[in-house]
Amino acid sequence: MSRSTGAVVVAGILVLSSCGGVGGGGGVGGGGGGGEGRTAGQALTTMGFGLPDEIASVRVDLFKKANPQVTVNINEGAFDEQAFLSAVAAGNPPDVVYLSRDRIGSYAARGAIQPIDACVSRESIPTGDYYPAAQAQVKYGGSWYGIPEFYNSVVLIVNDKAAEDAGVDPASIDTSDWDALGRLAEKMSKADGGRIERFGFNPKLPEFLPLWAKANGADLLSADGRTAALGDPKVVEALRYAHGLVERQGGWKRLKAYVDTWDFFGGENPFVKDQVGMMLSEQFLVSSMAGSSPDVGITVLPFRDRRGEPVNYVGGNAWVVPKGARNPEAACRWMKTMTAADTWIAAARARQDKRAQEGKVNIGTYTGNVKADETIFGEIVRPSGRKPFDDAVKVIREVQPVGFAVPQSAAAAEFKKAWEDAGTRVLLEGQAPAEALEQAQAEAQKAIDEAGS
């Protein structure tokens, strides 16, 4: 199921017999969310989380060491919305779930996840340590519904060769001048007849529409999450401009076919192979290149709004507790441990040690915890001698504090689907931006009103 799929109303789900293995396994615990009056249990079951590397395994080991009485059952694999909601409806959910923060409003409004204010208070979770944008993403209706994990920032990655071919210093590129940016995108583009050889500038539509709108002085949704603003003339202008960038480089159908051939995270990534001139991306692509292609010629820059100020559309995952979780107290301790500054710091040290042993560049671990990041980048991550990546760390750290996210709403999933679908219709079907966003506005506002009632 795609990330844009709307959340299903829990009460209406047909329970799948195959979901029996998703829920908590052992005992149950008190503390809310269906656990009141029960005796403390010894099992904790997760969903949507795995152990791909030391950043995960070190933190899990620290939880196990601090809670030897708890048996941790990690159901490895990506978050599956249908399996999750089916398990909640069946009364057999996992104890703690790892999912994208932009889903939280929908699940909270539908009662699929529970508020964790009591957990935050009982465990004295230092919520002030989290970045403001990450805090906003895990709160709904004034209550805490999740604890944020990683903090993904969007930056501009420039292919130095493409910039030099276009006659510009890559460090001088400024996204605040949209006219100049469009001309540069064309200069960076390369084609041989009808065959694209270099995509000059990938504006990452439709997924980064909120960033383009913000750069143009607009938000897609009111701060209280109740009023859609997709028809705002500034949003329309932003979509029209970003779509125009794509059209000037050959149109999305041709470009998407080209992009689909790229190996983003391997040693033959599009910057190594000179397949792209510039691209907006979360910082983890930079981290991947540091490990796979440390000699690549790139320059990482902040994305600037039309006033020249850095703007950063952030995202990441969070831990939430489902309705009916059997061991919410252990889930609360899990969330605290997995996101605590000391835990992140221990994991970051392990990552630095491993990269040093492998002789690889480490640009650091970017968490949702300000306190952790201050230590990680003040004491652990050291200059590697690879200027593109050392400079990238400075840029990513520079844009972290100015991060923003689309506000939570009762129809968070439906709202996102509405504006993403609008962008897709413009890109693939040629629908006019104003018309596409007018349609999206009606769809989004209806979903918000219905969910709120």
PDB file of N, CA and C in Angstrom, residues 19-26 44-47 73 75 83 87 91-95 326:
ATOM      1  N   CYS A  19      -3.536 -11.626  10.140  1.00  0.00           N
ATOM      2  CA  CYS A  19      -2.930 -10.575  10.951  1.00  0.00           C
ATOM      3  C   CYS A  19      -2.752 -10.996  12.398  1.00  0.00           C
ATOM      4  N   GLY A  20      -3.067 -12.230  12.731  1.00  0.00           N
ATOM      5  CA  GLY A  20      -2.971 -12.647  14.111  1.00  0.00           C
ATOM      6  C   GLY A  20      -1.575 -12.531  14.667  1.00  0.00           C
ATOM      7  N   GLY A  21      -0.567 -12.621  13.814  1.00  0.00           N
ATOM      8  CA  GLY A  21       0.810 -12.556  14.282  1.00  0.00           C
ATOM      9  C   GLY A  21       1.328 -11.159  14.478  1.00  0.00           C
ATOM     10  N   VAL A  22       0.516 -10.138  14.168  1.00  0.00           N
ATOM     11  CA  VAL A  22       0.981  -8.765  14.287  1.00  0.00           C
ATOM     12  C   VAL A  22       0.951  -8.287  15.719  1.00  0.00           C
ATOM     13  N   GLY A  23      -0.030  -8.725  16.485  1.00  0.00           N
ATOM     14  CA  GLY A  23      -0.263  -8.172  17.802  1.00  0.00           C
ATOM     15  C   GLY A  23       0.725  -8.608  18.853  1.00  0.00           C
ATOM     16  N   GLY A  24       0.506  -8.042  20.068  1.00  0.00           N
ATOM     17  CA  GLY A  24       1.360  -8.380  21.186  1.00  0.00           C
ATOM     18  C   GLY A  24       1.250  -9.847  21.540  1.00  0.00           C
ATOM     19  N   GLY A  25       2.366 -10.400  22.009  1.00  0.00           N
ATOM     20  CA  GLY A  25       2.375 -11.829  22.224  1.00  0.00           C
ATOM     21  C   GLY A  25       2.143 -12.259  23.650  1.00  0.00           C
ATOM     22  N   GLY A  26       2.881 -11.668  24.607  1.00  0.00           N
ATOM     23  CA  GLY A  26       2.831 -12.181  25.959  1.00  0.00           C
ATOM     24  C   GLY A  26       1.815 -11.496  26.821  1.00  0.00           C
ATOM     25  N   LEU A  44       6.975  -7.332  24.490  1.00  0.00           N
ATOM     26  CA  LEU A  44       6.769  -6.090  23.743  1.00  0.00           C
ATOM     27  C   LEU A  44       6.939  -6.408  22.264  1.00  0.00           C
ATOM     28  N   THR A  45       5.890  -6.140  21.480  1.00  0.00           N
ATOM     29  CA  THR A  45       5.927  -6.438  20.053  1.00  0.00           C
ATOM     30  C   THR A  45       5.919  -5.143  19.261  1.00  0.00           C
ATOM     31  N   THR A  46       6.815  -5.046  18.295  1.00  0.00           N
ATOM     32  CA  THR A  46       6.908  -3.846  17.465  1.00  0.00           C
ATOM     33  C   THR A  46       6.360  -4.123  16.065  1.00  0.00           C
ATOM     34  N   MET A  47       6.121  -3.045  15.337  1.00  0.00           N
ATOM     35  CA  MET A  47       5.724  -3.155  13.925  1.00  0.00           C
ATOM     36  C   MET A  47       6.354  -1.999  13.160  1.00  0.00           C
ATOM     37  N   ASN A  73       9.884  -8.557  20.827  1.00  0.00           N
ATOM     38  CA  ASN A  73       9.592  -9.261  19.575  1.00  0.00           C
ATOM     39  C   ASN A  73       9.529  -8.242  18.446  1.00  0.00           C
ATOM     40  N   ASN A  75       8.967  -7.456  14.787  1.00  0.00           N
ATOM     41  CA  ASN A  75       8.436  -7.939  13.513  1.00  0.00           C
ATOM     42  C   ASN A  75       9.047  -7.101  12.400  1.00  0.00           C
ATOM     43  N   ALA A  83      -2.459  -4.164   7.522  1.00  0.00           N
ATOM     44  CA  ALA A  83      -2.218  -5.109   8.612  1.00  0.00           C
ATOM     45  C   ALA A  83      -2.350  -4.420   9.967  1.00  0.00           C
ATOM     46  N   ALA A  87      -5.266  -5.301  12.678  1.00  0.00           N
ATOM     47  CA  ALA A  87      -4.895  -5.796  14.004  1.00  0.00           C
ATOM     48  C   ALA A  87      -5.555  -4.964  15.096  1.00  0.00           C
ATOM     49  N   GLY A  91      -8.498  -6.139  17.933  1.00  0.00           N
ATOM     50  CA  GLY A  91      -8.133  -6.102  19.341  1.00  0.00           C
ATOM     51  C   GLY A  91      -6.831  -6.808  19.637  1.00  0.00           C
ATOM     52  N   ASN A  92      -5.982  -6.975  18.631  1.00  0.00           N
ATOM     53  CA  ASN A  92      -4.707  -7.679  18.801  1.00  0.00           C
ATOM     54  C   ASN A  92      -3.576  -6.899  18.139  1.00  0.00           C
ATOM     55  N   PRO A  93      -3.401  -5.636  18.520  1.00  0.00           N
ATOM     56  CA  PRO A  93      -2.372  -4.827  17.865  1.00  0.00           C
ATOM     57  C   PRO A  93      -0.988  -5.081  18.442  1.00  0.00           C
ATOM     58  N   PRO A  94       0.054  -4.639  17.731  1.00  0.00           N
ATOM     59  CA  PRO A  94       1.390  -4.629  18.342  1.00  0.00           C
ATOM     60  C   PRO A  94       1.395  -3.609  19.473  1.00  0.00           C
ATOM     61  N   ASP A  95       2.444  -3.635  20.278  1.00  0.00           N
ATOM     62  CA  ASP A  95       2.508  -2.709  21.416  1.00  0.00           C
ATOM     63  C   ASP A  95       3.013  -1.330  21.024  1.00  0.00           C
ATOM     64  N   ARG A 326      -1.242  -4.132  24.407  1.00  0.00           N
ATOM     65  CA  ARG A 326      -1.270  -4.962  25.608  1.00  0.00           C
ATOM     66  C   ARG A 326      -0.233  -4.572  26.649  1.00  0.00           C
TER      67      ARG A 326
END
